[in-house]
Amino acid sequence: MISALHQFKAEFFKALGHPVRLAILDALRQGEQSVSRLAEELGLEQPSVSQQLAVLRQRGLVIARKEGTTVHYRIADPQVYVFLDLGRAIFERHLKSQSNQLSALQEGLSRS
Amino acid sequence: MISALHQFKAEFFKALGHPVRLAILDALRQGEQSVSRLAEELGLEQPSVSQQLAVLRQRGLVIARKEGTTVHYRIADPQVYVFLDLGRAIFERHLKSQSNQLSALQEGLSRS
DNA sequence: TGATTATATTCAGAATATCTTATATTGCAA
DNA sequence: TTGCAATATAAGATATTCTGAATATAATCA
């Protein structure tokens, strides 16, 4: 059975399934950052950053703090970094095993 | 800067960002399962299950083992479950804090 | 060989997501 | 008030993903 929980969890993972959003979260490891600073740091247009921040905000992953005309964003739950780092570890093992399989395959091919 | 690593990691998260794929991974906690068994268990058509298994396979998340006409799938790396469970914990805290905010908001509204 | 079972792939259409550019909003300062 | 800076939102074009139906492949068995 596909539970409603799977639906919600999928939304959560989807929020992380975008390179710019991952880059934003990584940039926020240093602490709170304004939109323009993030845009500069990541080499992106302001609207792109703002849009992806909106996605992260809607999913409750980041929190906005307004100060004059500038808006500072920070991570909502630092546990997310534990999670991302674990994901990275798993992901890197995958890469390694895939490249092993690839080189084994290449050896096999070159031998035949 | 958006690194190539962010691209790859986003692909990994995207693979998890689908309710059926999460349900399949959960079903595989019990161990290896055939496609037809998964389809029955999840109440889905065989082609749907096969399609989502293909996505998980391409991303290296599951491994297929053929036996006669049936194909058995298993998780490639059990660490993924640690990861999913951590995601679940974070996600549930989010839900809770969001529902707290929601009820606070509702109280505020009903008082005014 | 022909029939059957299990799985995989393909395809068209619908729904979503993304990107770029333009515009709106907000707060502040001259 | 006017102008400016920072951010958000909107609109449109394009790309990606999903879904469901049909079909293909592959192994087994009569």
GROMACS .gro file of C-alpha atoms (C1' of nucleotides) in nm:
model
  284
    1MET     CA    1   0.000   0.000   0.000
    2ILE     CA    2   0.109   0.354  -0.075
    3SER     CA    3   0.047   0.556   0.239
    4ALA     CA    4  -0.011   0.928   0.266
    5LEU     CA    5   0.317   0.929   0.457
    6HIS     CA    6   0.499   0.814   0.146
    7GLN     CA    7   0.343   1.103  -0.039
    8PHE     CA    8   0.467   1.355   0.216
    9LYS     CA    9   0.809   1.200   0.243
   10ALA     CA   10   0.842   1.208  -0.134
   11GLU     CA   11   0.771   1.583  -0.122
   12PHE     CA   12   1.049   1.623   0.130
   13PHE     CA   13   1.298   1.436  -0.089
   14LYS     CA   14   1.183   1.620  -0.397
   15ALA     CA   15   1.270   1.946  -0.225
   16LEU     CA   16   1.627   1.817  -0.198
   17GLY     CA   17   1.633   1.689  -0.555
   18HIS     CA   18   1.762   2.000  -0.723
   19PRO     CA   19   2.126   2.110  -0.757
   20VAL     CA   20   2.060   2.476  -0.679
   21ARG     CA   21   1.864   2.394  -0.367
   22LEU     CA   22   2.141   2.164  -0.246
   23ALA     CA   23   2.395   2.437  -0.314
   24ILE     CA   24   2.186   2.689  -0.119
   25LEU     CA   25   2.162   2.454   0.178
   26ASP     CA   26   2.537   2.398   0.164
   27ALA     CA   27   2.599   2.773   0.153
   28LEU     CA   28   2.380   2.815   0.463
   29ARG     CA   29   2.614   2.590   0.659
   30GLN     CA   30   2.818   2.904   0.726
   31GLY     CA   31   2.510   3.058   0.884
   32GLU     CA   32   2.246   3.307   0.785
   33GLN     CA   33   2.282   3.463   0.440
   34SER     CA   34   2.090   3.724   0.247
   35VAL     CA   35   1.937   3.647  -0.091
   36SER     CA   36   2.176   3.872  -0.278
   37ARG     CA   37   2.476   3.723  -0.103
   38LEU     CA   38   2.359   3.374  -0.195
   39ALA     CA   39   2.303   3.480  -0.554
   40GLU     CA   40   2.653   3.624  -0.575
   41GLU     CA   41   2.813   3.329  -0.402
   42LEU     CA   42   2.641   3.076  -0.627
   43GLY     CA   43   2.676   3.281  -0.944
   44LEU     CA   44   2.303   3.284  -1.013
   45GLU     CA   45   2.040   3.543  -1.092
   46GLN     CA   46   1.844   3.679  -0.799
   47PRO     CA   47   1.505   3.550  -0.917
   48SER     CA   48   1.641   3.194  -0.953
   49VAL     CA   49   1.772   3.199  -0.599
   50SER     CA   50   1.452   3.353  -0.470
   51GLN     CA   51   1.241   3.089  -0.643
   52GLN     CA   52   1.440   2.800  -0.505
   53LEU     CA   53   1.438   2.959  -0.160
   54ALA     CA   54   1.060   2.976  -0.189
   55VAL     CA   55   1.051   2.600  -0.248
   56LEU     CA   56   1.274   2.537   0.052
   57ARG     CA   57   1.064   2.775   0.260
   58GLN     CA   58   0.735   2.612   0.164
   59ARG     CA   59   0.876   2.274   0.266
   60GLY     CA   60   0.988   2.419   0.596
   61LEU     CA   61   1.357   2.361   0.529
   62VAL     CA   62   1.467   2.722   0.570
   63ILE     CA   63   1.348   3.021   0.770
   64ALA     CA   64   1.342   3.381   0.652
   65ARG     CA   65   1.419   3.683   0.870
   66LYS     CA   66   1.346   4.025   0.731
   67GLU     CA   67   1.567   4.322   0.814
   68GLY     CA   68   1.488   4.638   0.624
   69THR     CA   69   1.472   4.548   0.258
   70THR     CA   70   1.698   4.249   0.288
   71VAL     CA   71   1.587   3.899   0.382
   72HIS     CA   72   1.819   3.663   0.564
   73TYR     CA   73   1.771   3.291   0.533
   74ARG     CA   74   1.886   3.021   0.766
   75ILE     CA   75   1.843   2.648   0.797
   76ALA     CA   76   1.533   2.548   0.994
   77ASP     CA   77   1.677   2.230   1.141
   78PRO     CA   78   2.053   2.167   1.157
   79GLN     CA   79   1.978   1.794   1.164
   80VAL     CA   80   1.927   1.832   0.792
   81TYR     CA   81   2.304   1.859   0.758
   82VAL     CA   82   2.352   1.528   0.936
   83PHE     CA   83   2.107   1.389   0.690
   84LEU     CA   84   2.274   1.544   0.386
   85ASP     CA   85   2.615   1.425   0.498
   86LEU     CA   86   2.489   1.071   0.543
   87GLY     CA   87   2.333   1.094   0.198
   88ARG     CA   88   2.664   1.207   0.063
   89ALA     CA   89   2.846   0.913   0.219
   90ILE     CA   90   2.600   0.664   0.073
   91PHE     CA   91   2.604   0.837  -0.257
   92GLU     CA   92   2.983   0.832  -0.277
   93ARG     CA   93   2.990   0.461  -0.204
   94HIS     CA   94   2.749   0.419  -0.492
   95LEU     CA   95   2.972   0.616  -0.721
   96LYS     CA   96   3.268   0.406  -0.621
   97SER     CA   97   3.089   0.075  -0.669
   98GLN     CA   98   2.948   0.193  -0.998
   99SER     CA   99   3.289   0.294  -1.124
  100ASN     CA  100   3.424  -0.043  -1.008
  101GLN     CA  101   3.154  -0.217  -1.205
  102LEU     CA  102   3.232   0.006  -1.498
  103SER     CA  103   3.602  -0.072  -1.498
  104ALA     CA  104   3.530  -0.443  -1.455
  105LEU     CA  105   3.302  -0.420  -1.754
  106GLN     CA  106   3.568  -0.237  -1.953
  107GLU     CA  107   3.829  -0.497  -1.866
  108GLY     CA  108   3.592  -0.770  -1.974
  109LEU     CA  109   3.530  -0.595  -2.303
  110SER     CA  110   3.896  -0.529  -2.377
  111ARG     CA  111   3.975  -0.894  -2.310
  112SER     CA  112   3.716  -1.023  -2.556
  113MET     CA  113   2.918   2.775  -0.723
  114ILE     CA  114   2.710   2.477  -0.829
  115SER     CA  115   2.939   2.178  -0.841
  116ALA     CA  116   2.896   1.864  -1.047
  117LEU     CA  117   2.859   1.690  -0.713
  118HIS     CA  118   2.544   1.885  -0.645
  119GLN     CA  119   2.411   1.766  -0.977
  120PHE     CA  120   2.476   1.403  -0.894
  121LYS     CA  121   2.345   1.433  -0.542
  122ALA     CA  122   2.028   1.594  -0.674
  123GLU     CA  123   1.980   1.291  -0.899
  124PHE     CA  124   2.012   1.066  -0.600
  125PHE     CA  125   1.748   1.260  -0.404
  126LYS     CA  126   1.523   1.278  -0.705
  127ALA     CA  127   1.525   0.900  -0.719
  128LEU     CA  128   1.383   0.901  -0.366
  129GLY     CA  129   1.132   1.175  -0.443
  130HIS     CA  130   0.847   0.955  -0.554
  131PRO     CA  131   0.587   0.786  -0.333
  132VAL     CA  132   0.588   0.455  -0.522
  133ARG     CA  133   0.965   0.433  -0.513
  134LEU     CA  134   0.967   0.499  -0.139
  135ALA     CA  135   0.701   0.234  -0.091
  136ILE     CA  136   0.903  -0.017  -0.295
  137LEU     CA  137   1.212   0.050  -0.086
  138ASP     CA  138   1.007   0.006   0.230
  139ALA     CA  139   0.867  -0.322   0.101
  140LEU     CA  140   1.221  -0.445   0.035
  141ARG     CA  141   1.303  -0.405   0.403
  142GLN     CA  142   1.162  -0.756   0.445
  143GLY     CA  143   1.418  -0.880   0.195
  144GLU     CA  144   1.422  -0.975  -0.170
  145GLN     CA  145   1.089  -0.958  -0.353
  146SER     CA  146   0.973  -1.040  -0.703
  147VAL     CA  147   0.814  -0.776  -0.924
  148SER     CA  148   0.473  -0.945  -0.916
  149ARG     CA  149   0.485  -0.977  -0.540
  150LEU     CA  150   0.567  -0.608  -0.504
  151ALA     CA  151   0.287  -0.517  -0.743
  152GLU     CA  152   0.040  -0.721  -0.543
  153GLU     CA  153   0.163  -0.593  -0.210
  154LEU     CA  154   0.149  -0.229  -0.320
  155GLY     CA  155  -0.176  -0.265  -0.512
  156LEU     CA  156  -0.021  -0.139  -0.837
  157GLU     CA  157  -0.005  -0.258  -1.196
  158GLN     CA  158   0.300  -0.456  -1.293
  159PRO     CA  159   0.425  -0.204  -1.551
  160SER     CA  160   0.416   0.077  -1.295
  161VAL     CA  161   0.622  -0.122  -1.050
  162SER     CA  162   0.860  -0.228  -1.322
  163GLN     CA  163   0.907   0.131  -1.435
  164GLN     CA  164   0.985   0.259  -1.089
  165LEU     CA  165   1.215  -0.036  -1.026
  166ALA     CA  166   1.397   0.063  -1.345
  167VAL     CA  167   1.456   0.410  -1.202
  168LEU     CA  168   1.587   0.267  -0.875
  169ARG     CA  169   1.803   0.022  -1.068
  170GLN     CA  170   1.953   0.290  -1.290
  171ARG     CA  171   2.045   0.493  -0.984
  172GLY     CA  172   2.206   0.186  -0.828
  173LEU     CA  173   1.964   0.173  -0.535
  174VAL     CA  174   1.839  -0.180  -0.599
  175ILE     CA  175   1.987  -0.494  -0.750
  176ALA     CA  176   1.800  -0.741  -0.971
  177ARG     CA  177   1.850  -1.118  -0.964
  178LYS     CA  178   1.691  -1.324  -1.236
  179GLU     CA  179   1.558  -1.671  -1.166
  180GLY     CA  180   1.369  -1.828  -1.451
  181THR     CA  181   1.110  -1.580  -1.566
  182THR     CA  182   1.088  -1.399  -1.238
  183VAL     CA  183   1.315  -1.118  -1.125
  184HIS     CA  184   1.391  -1.064  -0.760
  185TYR     CA  185   1.492  -0.722  -0.638
  186ARG     CA  186   1.681  -0.632  -0.326
  187ILE     CA  187   1.827  -0.318  -0.176
  188ALA     CA  188   2.181  -0.245  -0.294
  189ASP     CA  189   2.299  -0.081   0.026
  190PRO     CA  190   2.117  -0.134   0.359
  191GLN     CA  191   2.261   0.199   0.477
  192VAL     CA  192   1.988   0.353   0.267
  193TYR     CA  193   1.743   0.249   0.537
  194VAL     CA  194   1.940   0.434   0.802
  195PHE     CA  195   1.922   0.730   0.573
  196LEU     CA  196   1.549   0.696   0.507
  197ASP     CA  197   1.477   0.658   0.878
  198LEU     CA  198   1.675   0.969   0.960
  199GLY     CA  199   1.485   1.151   0.687
  200ARG     CA  200   1.164   1.029   0.839
  201ALA     CA  201   1.261   1.159   1.183
  202ILE     CA  202   1.348   1.502   1.048
  203PHE     CA  203   1.040   1.507   0.837
  204GLU     CA  204   0.815   1.417   1.130
  205ARG     CA  205   0.964   1.695   1.340
  206HIS     CA  206   0.881   1.931   1.056
  207LEU     CA  207   0.526   1.808   1.047
  208LYS     CA  208   0.493   1.855   1.419
  209SER     CA  209   0.637   2.206   1.418
  210GLN     CA  210   0.424   2.299   1.120
  211SER     CA  211   0.109   2.172   1.290
  212ASN     CA  212   0.208   2.363   1.604
  213GLN     CA  213   0.243   2.678   1.400
  214LEU     CA  214  -0.087   2.601   1.236
  215SER     CA  215  -0.274   2.554   1.562
  216ALA     CA  216  -0.112   2.868   1.707
  217LEU     CA  217  -0.229   3.053   1.401
  218GLN     CA  218  -0.579   2.914   1.439
  219GLU     CA  219  -0.592   3.012   1.806
  220GLY     CA  220  -0.481   3.359   1.714
  221LEU     CA  221  -0.750   3.382   1.451
  222SER     CA  222  -1.028   3.252   1.674
  223ARG     CA  223  -0.930   3.502   1.944
  224SER     CA  224  -0.951   3.800   1.710
  225DT     C1'  225   0.631  -2.548  -3.193
  226DG     C1'  226   0.268  -2.285  -2.961
  227DA     C1'  227   0.087  -2.118  -2.531
  228DT     C1'  228   0.157  -1.913  -2.095
  229DT     C1'  229   0.371  -1.647  -1.737
  230DA     C1'  230   0.671  -1.281  -1.567
  231DT     C1'  231   0.890  -0.879  -1.665
  232DA     C1'  232   1.047  -0.487  -1.942
  233DT     C1'  233   0.996  -0.133  -2.269
  234DT     C1'  234   0.763   0.203  -2.547
  235DC     C1'  235   0.454   0.565  -2.652
  236DA     C1'  236   0.116   0.944  -2.628
  237DG     C1'  237  -0.090   1.266  -2.348
  238DA     C1'  238  -0.123   1.509  -1.906
  239DA     C1'  239   0.071   1.716  -1.536
  240DT     C1'  240   0.484   1.937  -1.316
  241DA     C1'  241   0.896   2.166  -1.289
  242DT     C1'  242   1.227   2.480  -1.450
  243DC     C1'  243   1.428   2.885  -1.667
  244DT     C1'  244   1.426   3.352  -1.828
  245DT     C1'  245   1.251   3.794  -1.844
  246DA     C1'  246   0.947   4.132  -1.683
  247DT     C1'  247   0.706   4.345  -1.324
  248DA     C1'  248   0.540   4.420  -0.838
  249DT     C1'  249   0.624   4.508  -0.360
  250DT     C1'  250   0.858   4.682   0.028
  251DG     C1'  251   1.152   4.974   0.300
  252DC     C1'  252   1.448   5.343   0.311
  253DA     C1'  253   1.668   5.778   0.206
  254DA     C1'  254   1.724   6.211  -0.030
  255DT     C1'  255   0.725   6.272  -0.297
  256DT     C1'  256   1.071   6.059  -0.593
  257DG     C1'  257   1.415   5.731  -0.656
  258DC     C1'  258   1.671   5.333  -0.541
  259DA     C1'  259   1.790   4.877  -0.366
  260DA     C1'  260   1.647   4.410  -0.225
  261DT     C1'  261   1.334   4.063  -0.277
  262DA     C1'  262   0.925   3.833  -0.446
  263DT     C1'  263   0.608   3.708  -0.775
  264DA     C1'  264   0.416   3.646  -1.243
  265DA     C1'  265   0.410   3.501  -1.718
  266DG     C1'  266   0.558   3.244  -2.093
  267DA     C1'  267   0.837   2.910  -2.318
  268DT     C1'  268   1.060   2.483  -2.268
  269DA     C1'  269   1.186   2.057  -2.055
  270DT     C1'  270   1.109   1.684  -1.758
  271DT     C1'  271   0.834   1.349  -1.533
  272DC     C1'  272   0.416   1.071  -1.467
  273DT     C1'  273   0.057   0.780  -1.600
  274DG     C1'  274  -0.176   0.416  -1.828
  275DA     C1'  275  -0.225   0.130  -2.225
  276DA     C1'  276  -0.022  -0.141  -2.551
  277DT     C1'  277   0.339  -0.416  -2.692
  278DA     C1'  278   0.785  -0.661  -2.670
  279DT     C1'  279   1.097  -0.994  -2.475
  280DA     C1'  280   1.235  -1.403  -2.244
  281DA     C1'  281   1.184  -1.831  -2.006
  282DT     C1'  282   0.916  -2.225  -1.924
  283DC     C1'  283   0.606  -2.585  -2.026
  284DA     C1'  284   0.270  -2.873  -2.279
   0.00000   0.00000   0.00000
